CSV table of C-alpha atoms in Angstrom, one decimal:
chain,number,residue,atom,x,y,z
A,18,MET,CA,0.0,0.0,0.0
A,19,SER,CA,1.5,3.3,-1.0
A,20,LYS,CA,1.6,6.3,1.3
A,21,SER,CA,-0.6,8.3,-1.0
A,22,ASN,CA,-3.4,5.7,-0.6
A,23,ALA,CA,-3.0,5.2,3.1
A,24,GLN,CA,-5.8,7.6,4.1
A,25,PHE,CA,-8.2,6.2,1.5
A,26,GLN,CA,-8.7,2.8,3.0
A,27,PRO,CA,-11.9,1.0,4.2
A,28,LEU,CA,-12.4,0.7,7.9
A,29,ASP,CA,-10.7,-2.5,9.2
A,30,SER,CA,-13.6,-4.8,10.2
A,31,GLY,CA,-11.2,-6.4,12.7
A,32,LEU,CA,-11.0,-3.1,14.5
A,33,VAL,CA,-14.4,-1.5,13.8
A,34,PRO,CA,-17.4,-3.9,13.4
A,35,ARG,CA,-19.3,-3.7,10.1
A,36,PHE,CA,-22.4,-2.4,12.0
A,37,ALA,CA,-20.4,0.5,13.4
A,38,GLY,CA,-19.0,3.7,12.0
A,39,LEU,CA,-20.4,6.1,9.4
A,40,PRO,CA,-22.3,4.2,6.6
A,41,THR,CA,-20.2,5.4,3.7
A,42,PHE,CA,-19.7,3.5,0.5
A,43,MET,CA,-17.6,0.4,1.2
A,44,ARG,CA,-16.6,2.0,4.6
A,45,LEU,CA,-14.4,4.4,2.8
A,46,PRO,CA,-13.5,7.9,4.2
A,47,ILE,CA,-15.5,10.9,3.2
A,48,ALA,CA,-13.5,12.8,0.6
A,49,ARG,CA,-13.5,15.7,-1.9
A,50,PRO,CA,-13.4,14.8,-5.6
A,51,ASP,CA,-10.0,16.4,-6.0
A,52,GLU,CA,-8.6,14.1,-3.4
A,53,VAL,CA,-9.4,10.8,-5.1
A,54,ASP,CA,-9.1,9.0,-8.4
A,55,ILE,CA,-12.6,7.5,-8.2
A,56,ALA,CA,-15.4,9.3,-6.5
A,57,LEU,CA,-18.2,7.0,-5.1
A,58,VAL,CA,-21.3,9.2,-5.0
A,59,GLY,CA,-25.1,8.9,-4.6
A,60,VAL,CA,-27.9,10.5,-6.5
A,61,PRO,CA,-31.0,10.1,-4.3
A,62,PHE,CA,-33.5,11.0,-7.0
A,63,ASP,CA,-36.5,9.2,-8.4
A,64,GLY,CA,-38.5,12.1,-9.9
A,65,GLY,CA,-38.3,10.3,-13.3
A,66,THR,CA,-40.1,7.2,-12.1
A,67,THR,CA,-43.3,6.4,-13.9
A,68,ASN,CA,-44.8,3.8,-11.5
A,69,ARG,CA,-43.2,2.3,-8.4
A,70,THR,CA,-41.1,4.8,-6.6
A,71,GLY,CA,-38.4,4.4,-3.9
A,72,ALA,CA,-35.1,4.6,-5.8
A,73,ARG,CA,-34.4,7.9,-4.0
A,74,HIS,CA,-33.6,5.7,-1.0
A,75,GLY,CA,-31.2,3.6,-3.1
A,76,PRO,CA,-27.9,5.3,-2.3
A,77,ARG,CA,-28.4,5.2,1.5
A,78,GLU,CA,-29.3,1.5,1.6
A,79,ILE,CA,-26.5,0.6,-0.9
A,80,ARG,CA,-24.1,2.4,1.4
A,81,ASN,CA,-25.5,0.3,4.3
A,82,GLN,CA,-25.2,-3.0,2.5
A,83,SER,CA,-21.7,-2.1,1.1
A,84,SER,CA,-20.4,-2.6,4.7
A,85,LEU,CA,-20.3,-6.2,3.7
A,86,VAL,CA,-17.8,-5.5,0.9
A,87,ARG,CA,-14.3,-6.8,1.6
A,88,ARG,CA,-11.0,-5.5,0.4
A,89,VAL,CA,-9.7,-8.1,-2.1
A,90,HIS,CA,-11.4,-9.5,-5.2
A,91,HIS,CA,-11.5,-13.3,-4.7
A,92,VAL,CA,-10.8,-14.0,-8.4
A,93,THR,CA,-8.3,-11.4,-9.5
A,94,GLY,CA,-6.6,-10.9,-6.2
A,95,LEU,CA,-6.9,-7.2,-6.8
A,96,SER,CA,-7.5,-4.8,-3.9
A,97,PRO,CA,-8.8,-1.6,-5.7
A,98,PHE,CA,-8.2,0.4,-2.6
A,99,ASP,CA,-4.4,-0.2,-2.9
A,100,ARG,CA,-4.4,0.5,-6.7
A,101,ILE,CA,-6.2,3.8,-6.7
A,102,LYS,CA,-7.5,6.4,-4.2
A,103,ALA,CA,-11.3,6.1,-3.7
A,104,GLY,CA,-13.6,7.9,-1.3
A,105,ASP,CA,-17.3,8.7,-0.6
A,106,CYS,CA,-17.9,12.1,-2.1
A,107,GLY,CA,-21.5,12.4,-0.9
A,108,ASP,CA,-24.7,12.9,-2.7
A,109,ALA,CA,-25.6,15.1,-5.7
A,110,PRO,CA,-28.0,17.9,-4.6
A,111,ILE,CA,-31.5,17.5,-5.9
A,112,ASN,CA,-34.9,19.2,-5.6
A,113,PRO,CA,-37.6,16.5,-5.1
A,114,LEU,CA,-40.3,18.9,-6.2
A,115,ASP,CA,-38.6,20.1,-9.5
A,116,LEU,CA,-37.4,17.5,-12.0
A,117,MET,CA,-35.7,20.0,-14.4
A,118,GLU,CA,-33.9,21.8,-11.6
A,119,SER,CA,-32.7,18.5,-10.3
A,120,LEU,CA,-31.2,17.5,-13.7
A,121,ASP,CA,-29.3,20.8,-13.7
A,122,ARG,CA,-28.0,20.3,-10.1
A,123,ILE,CA,-26.9,16.7,-10.8
A,124,ARG,CA,-25.1,17.9,-14.0
A,125,ASP,CA,-23.3,20.6,-12.1
A,126,PHE,CA,-22.3,18.3,-9.4
A,127,PHE,CA,-20.7,15.8,-11.8
A,128,ALA,CA,-19.1,18.6,-13.8
A,129,GLN,CA,-17.1,19.4,-10.7
A,130,ILE,CA,-16.1,15.8,-10.4
A,131,HIS,CA,-15.1,15.8,-14.0
A,132,ALA,CA,-13.2,19.1,-13.7
A,133,ALA,CA,-11.2,17.4,-10.9
A,134,ARG,CA,-10.1,14.7,-13.4
A,135,THR,CA,-11.9,12.2,-11.2
A,136,ARG,CA,-14.1,9.3,-12.4
A,137,PRO,CA,-17.5,8.9,-10.8
A,138,LEU,CA,-19.0,5.6,-9.7
A,139,THR,CA,-22.6,6.3,-8.8
A,140,ALA,CA,-25.4,4.8,-7.0
A,141,GLY,CA,-28.9,5.9,-8.1
A,142,GLY,CA,-31.6,6.9,-8.1
A,143,ASP,CA,-33.7,6.1,-11.1
A,144,HIS,CA,-32.2,5.8,-14.6
A,145,LEU,CA,-32.9,9.3,-15.6
A,146,ILE,CA,-29.9,10.3,-13.5
A,147,THR,CA,-27.6,9.0,-16.2
A,148,LEU,CA,-28.6,11.8,-18.5
A,149,PRO,CA,-27.3,14.7,-16.4
A,150,ILE,CA,-24.2,12.6,-15.6
A,151,LEU,CA,-23.5,12.2,-19.3
A,152,ARG,CA,-24.1,15.9,-19.8
A,153,ALA,CA,-21.2,16.5,-17.5
A,154,LEU,CA,-18.8,13.8,-18.7
A,155,ALA,CA,-19.5,14.0,-22.4
A,156,SER,CA,-19.5,17.8,-22.8
A,157,LYS,CA,-16.7,17.6,-25.4
A,158,GLY,CA,-18.1,14.9,-27.6
A,159,PRO,CA,-20.1,11.7,-27.7
A,160,VAL,CA,-18.9,8.6,-25.8
A,161,GLY,CA,-19.8,4.9,-26.0
A,162,LEU,CA,-22.2,3.1,-23.7
A,163,ILE,CA,-22.4,-0.4,-22.3
A,164,HIS,CA,-25.8,-0.7,-20.8
A,165,PHE,CA,-27.2,-3.6,-18.7
A,166,ASP,CA,-30.9,-3.4,-18.4
A,167,ALA,CA,-34.3,-5.1,-18.9
A,168,HIS,CA,-35.4,-2.0,-20.8
A,169,SER,CA,-34.0,0.1,-23.7
A,170,ASP,CA,-34.9,3.4,-22.1
A,171,THR,CA,-35.0,5.0,-25.6
A,172,TYR,CA,-38.7,5.9,-25.6
A,173,ASP,CA,-39.7,9.4,-26.5
A,174,SER,CA,-42.1,10.4,-23.7
A,175,PHE,CA,-44.5,9.2,-21.0
A,176,PHE,CA,-47.5,11.2,-20.0
A,177,GLY,CA,-46.3,14.0,-22.3
A,178,ASN,CA,-43.0,14.3,-20.4
A,179,ARG,CA,-39.8,13.7,-22.3
A,180,TYR,CA,-37.6,13.4,-19.2
A,181,ASN,CA,-38.2,10.2,-17.2
A,182,HIS,CA,-36.5,6.9,-16.5
A,183,GLY,CA,-37.7,5.5,-19.8
A,184,THR,CA,-36.2,8.2,-22.0
A,185,PRO,CA,-32.6,9.0,-20.9
A,186,PHE,CA,-30.7,7.4,-23.7
A,187,ARG,CA,-32.9,8.8,-26.5
A,188,ARG,CA,-32.3,12.3,-25.1
A,189,ALA,CA,-28.6,11.5,-24.7
A,190,ILE,CA,-28.4,10.5,-28.4
A,191,GLU,CA,-30.3,13.5,-29.5
A,192,GLU,CA,-28.1,15.8,-27.5
A,193,GLY,CA,-24.9,14.3,-29.0
A,194,LEU,CA,-23.7,12.8,-25.7
A,195,LEU,CA,-23.7,9.2,-26.9
A,196,ASP,CA,-22.5,7.7,-30.2
A,197,PRO,CA,-25.3,5.2,-30.9
A,198,LYS,CA,-23.0,3.1,-33.1
A,199,ARG,CA,-20.9,2.5,-30.0
A,200,MET,CA,-23.8,1.6,-27.8
A,201,ILE,CA,-24.8,-1.9,-26.7
A,202,GLN,CA,-27.8,-2.8,-24.5
A,203,ILE,CA,-27.7,-6.3,-22.8
A,204,GLY,CA,-30.5,-8.2,-21.1
A,205,ILE,CA,-33.4,-6.4,-22.7
A,206,ARG,CA,-36.7,-8.2,-22.3
A,207,GLY,CA,-40.4,-8.0,-21.4
A,208,ALA,CA,-43.6,-7.1,-23.2
A,209,ILE,CA,-43.7,-3.7,-24.8
A,210,SER,CA,-46.5,-1.2,-25.2
A,211,ASP,CA,-46.1,-0.9,-29.0
A,212,ALA,CA,-44.3,-2.8,-31.7
A,213,SER,CA,-42.4,0.4,-32.6
A,214,ASN,CA,-40.9,0.9,-29.2
A,215,TYR,CA,-37.4,-0.2,-30.4
A,216,ASP,CA,-37.5,1.6,-33.7
A,217,PHE,CA,-35.6,4.7,-32.6
A,218,ALA,CA,-32.8,2.7,-31.1
A,219,ARG,CA,-32.5,0.3,-34.0
A,220,ASP,CA,-32.7,3.1,-36.6
A,221,ALA,CA,-29.9,5.0,-34.7
A,222,GLY,CA,-27.6,2.0,-34.8
A,223,VAL,CA,-27.9,0.9,-31.2
A,224,ARG,CA,-27.0,-2.8,-30.7
A,225,ILE,CA,-29.8,-4.5,-28.6
A,226,VAL,CA,-29.1,-7.9,-27.1
A,227,PHE,CA,-32.3,-9.4,-25.9
A,228,ILE,CA,-32.2,-11.8,-23.0
A,229,GLU,CA,-33.0,-14.8,-25.3
A,230,GLU,CA,-29.9,-14.0,-27.4
A,231,PHE,CA,-27.8,-13.6,-24.3
A,232,ALA,CA,-29.0,-16.9,-22.9
A,233,GLU,CA,-28.2,-18.7,-26.2
A,234,ARG,CA,-24.7,-17.1,-26.8
A,235,GLY,CA,-23.5,-16.7,-23.2
A,236,VAL,CA,-21.5,-14.2,-21.3
A,237,LYS,CA,-18.1,-14.2,-23.0
A,238,PRO,CA,-19.3,-14.0,-26.7
A,239,VAL,CA,-21.7,-11.1,-25.8
A,240,MET,CA,-19.0,-9.2,-24.0
A,241,ASP,CA,-16.4,-9.9,-26.7
A,242,GLU,CA,-18.9,-8.2,-29.0
A,243,ALA,CA,-19.4,-5.3,-26.6
A,244,ARG,CA,-15.7,-4.7,-26.2
A,245,LYS,CA,-15.2,-4.7,-30.0
A,246,LEU,CA,-18.1,-2.3,-30.4
A,247,VAL,CA,-16.9,0.3,-28.0
A,248,GLY,CA,-13.2,-0.2,-28.9
A,249,ASP,CA,-10.5,1.8,-27.0
A,250,LYS,CA,-12.4,5.1,-26.9
A,251,PRO,CA,-14.1,6.6,-23.8
A,252,THR,CA,-17.1,4.6,-22.7
A,253,TYR,CA,-19.7,4.9,-19.9
A,254,VAL,CA,-21.1,1.9,-18.1
A,255,THR,CA,-24.6,1.8,-16.7
A,256,PHE,CA,-26.2,-1.1,-14.8
A,257,ASP,CA,-29.9,-1.0,-14.0
A,258,ILE,CA,-30.6,-3.5,-11.2
A,259,ASP,CA,-33.7,-4.7,-13.1
A,260,ALA,CA,-31.3,-6.4,-15.5
A,261,LEU,CA,-31.3,-9.0,-12.8
A,262,ASP,CA,-34.1,-11.5,-12.4
A,263,PRO,CA,-36.7,-10.2,-9.8
A,264,SER,CA,-36.4,-13.5,-7.9
A,265,ILE,CA,-32.9,-12.2,-7.0
A,266,ALA,CA,-33.5,-8.5,-7.0
A,267,PRO,CA,-37.1,-7.7,-6.3
A,268,GLY,CA,-36.5,-4.2,-5.0
A,269,THR,CA,-36.8,-2.3,-8.2
A,270,GLY,CA,-39.5,-0.2,-9.8
A,271,THR,CA,-40.0,-2.1,-13.1
A,272,PRO,CA,-39.2,-5.8,-12.6
A,273,GLU,CA,-39.2,-8.2,-15.5
A,274,ILE,CA,-39.0,-11.9,-15.1
A,275,GLY,CA,-36.5,-14.1,-17.0
A,276,GLY,CA,-33.5,-11.9,-16.1
A,277,ILE,CA,-29.8,-12.2,-15.6
A,278,THR,CA,-28.4,-14.0,-12.5
A,279,THR,CA,-26.0,-12.3,-10.1
A,280,ARG,CA,-23.3,-14.8,-11.1
A,281,GLU,CA,-23.8,-13.8,-14.8
A,282,ALA,CA,-23.8,-10.2,-13.8
A,283,GLN,CA,-20.5,-10.5,-12.0
A,284,ALA,CA,-19.0,-12.3,-15.0
A,285,LEU,CA,-20.3,-9.6,-17.4
A,286,VAL,CA,-18.8,-6.7,-15.3
A,287,ARG,CA,-15.4,-8.5,-14.9
A,288,LEU,CA,-15.1,-8.6,-18.7
A,289,LEU,CA,-15.2,-4.8,-18.8
A,290,ASP,CA,-11.6,-4.9,-17.7
A,291,GLY,CA,-9.3,-2.9,-19.9
A,292,ILE,CA,-12.1,-0.7,-21.4
A,293,ASP,CA,-11.6,3.1,-21.1
A,294,ILE,CA,-14.4,3.6,-18.5
A,295,ILE,CA,-14.9,7.3,-17.9
A,296,GLY,CA,-17.6,6.6,-15.3
A,297,ALA,CA,-20.2,4.1,-14.2
A,298,ASP,CA,-23.5,3.9,-12.4
A,299,LEU,CA,-25.8,1.3,-10.6
A,300,VAL,CA,-29.4,2.5,-10.6
A,301,GLU,CA,-33.0,1.7,-9.8
A,302,VAL,CA,-32.5,0.0,-6.4
A,303,SER,CA,-35.7,0.7,-4.4
A,304,PRO,CA,-35.2,-0.4,-0.8
A,305,PRO,CA,-38.9,0.0,0.2
A,306,LEU,CA,-39.7,-2.7,-2.3
A,307,ASP,CA,-37.3,-5.2,-0.7
A,308,PRO,CA,-37.1,-4.9,3.1
A,309,THR,CA,-34.6,-7.9,3.2
A,310,GLY,CA,-31.9,-5.7,1.7
A,311,ALA,CA,-30.9,-8.3,-0.9
A,312,THR,CA,-31.4,-6.0,-3.9
A,313,ALA,CA,-29.2,-3.3,-2.3
A,314,LEU,CA,-26.6,-5.9,-1.5
A,315,ALA,CA,-26.6,-7.0,-5.1
A,316,GLY,CA,-26.1,-3.4,-6.1
A,317,ALA,CA,-23.3,-2.8,-3.6
A,318,THR,CA,-21.5,-6.0,-4.8
A,319,LEU,CA,-21.8,-5.0,-8.4
A,320,MET,CA,-20.5,-1.5,-7.6
A,321,PHE,CA,-17.4,-3.3,-6.1
A,322,GLU,CA,-17.0,-5.3,-9.3
A,323,LEU,CA,-17.2,-2.0,-11.2
A,324,LEU,CA,-14.7,-0.4,-8.9
A,325,CYS,CA,-12.3,-3.3,-9.5
A,326,VAL,CA,-12.3,-3.0,-13.3
A,327,MET,CA,-12.0,0.8,-13.1
A,328,ALA,CA,-9.1,0.5,-10.7
A,329,SER,CA,-7.5,-2.2,-12.8
A,330,SER,CA,-7.6,-0.1,-15.9
A,331,ALA,CA,-6.2,2.9,-14.0
A,332,GLY,CA,-3.3,0.8,-12.9
A,333,ARG,CA,-2.3,0.1,-16.5
A,334,ASN,CA,-2.4,3.8,-17.6
């Protein structure tokens, strides 16, 4: 462990029990973005939710469940906390009564992180939060996207509103934040409201991998395609917890049966290693819909997997 990383270490569970201490992400110290390489942050916002709410409570419960995260990855042997400096940089400010103001506040918060040359790893919040994050990180040109989800989130509007958790990636393409030809969506499934629902994404060039294709081809072939598609250019990663089967992760606003297992999800994320990840998020955990905490634990564990691949890539630069 280098001296520069010494202050950015998780609490030692042999000295401070996991149920004690401040409930920060992975028991890391509270930090400013300019002090760390990767900023773990929360966006407690679900103003873009169209049905079952509660994702505003996601960051707090993911922090709580992340107390179970340990230091060293059991497969790679990597301790991300020794490779890079990471800290809990708090929550983005939001206004629960004003959606558009919240989007601006979230964008400005992440613009400060980006200006500090720090990469964010974010806990949501509903999936609309990815739009203002991309506005901050892709201000100089479109980036690629690897997107794990049950839904494409490229619809045009709901209830006459163009800004909700079903529309962020359509808006991001329209705003020039994403290169649709460097976008892949994995795990898409479930009945749709209209046969034309995927037309925008397909016409734009987005690669959609439905769950049936994923099940037939398997983890590695799909991720080989994803890696080839985004190449070595800057890429954002977003993981909607409803990509997982609701028997495993019931605490989410729009569950769809027939989903990805947690073991498959871990394997998918591990194969992001080496990609130029400019930021990542884990969204749509709704703790009120899962009092057991299992959904938030899955979210916290996948955030650790994301931290590991982001730290691994940083170590090779």
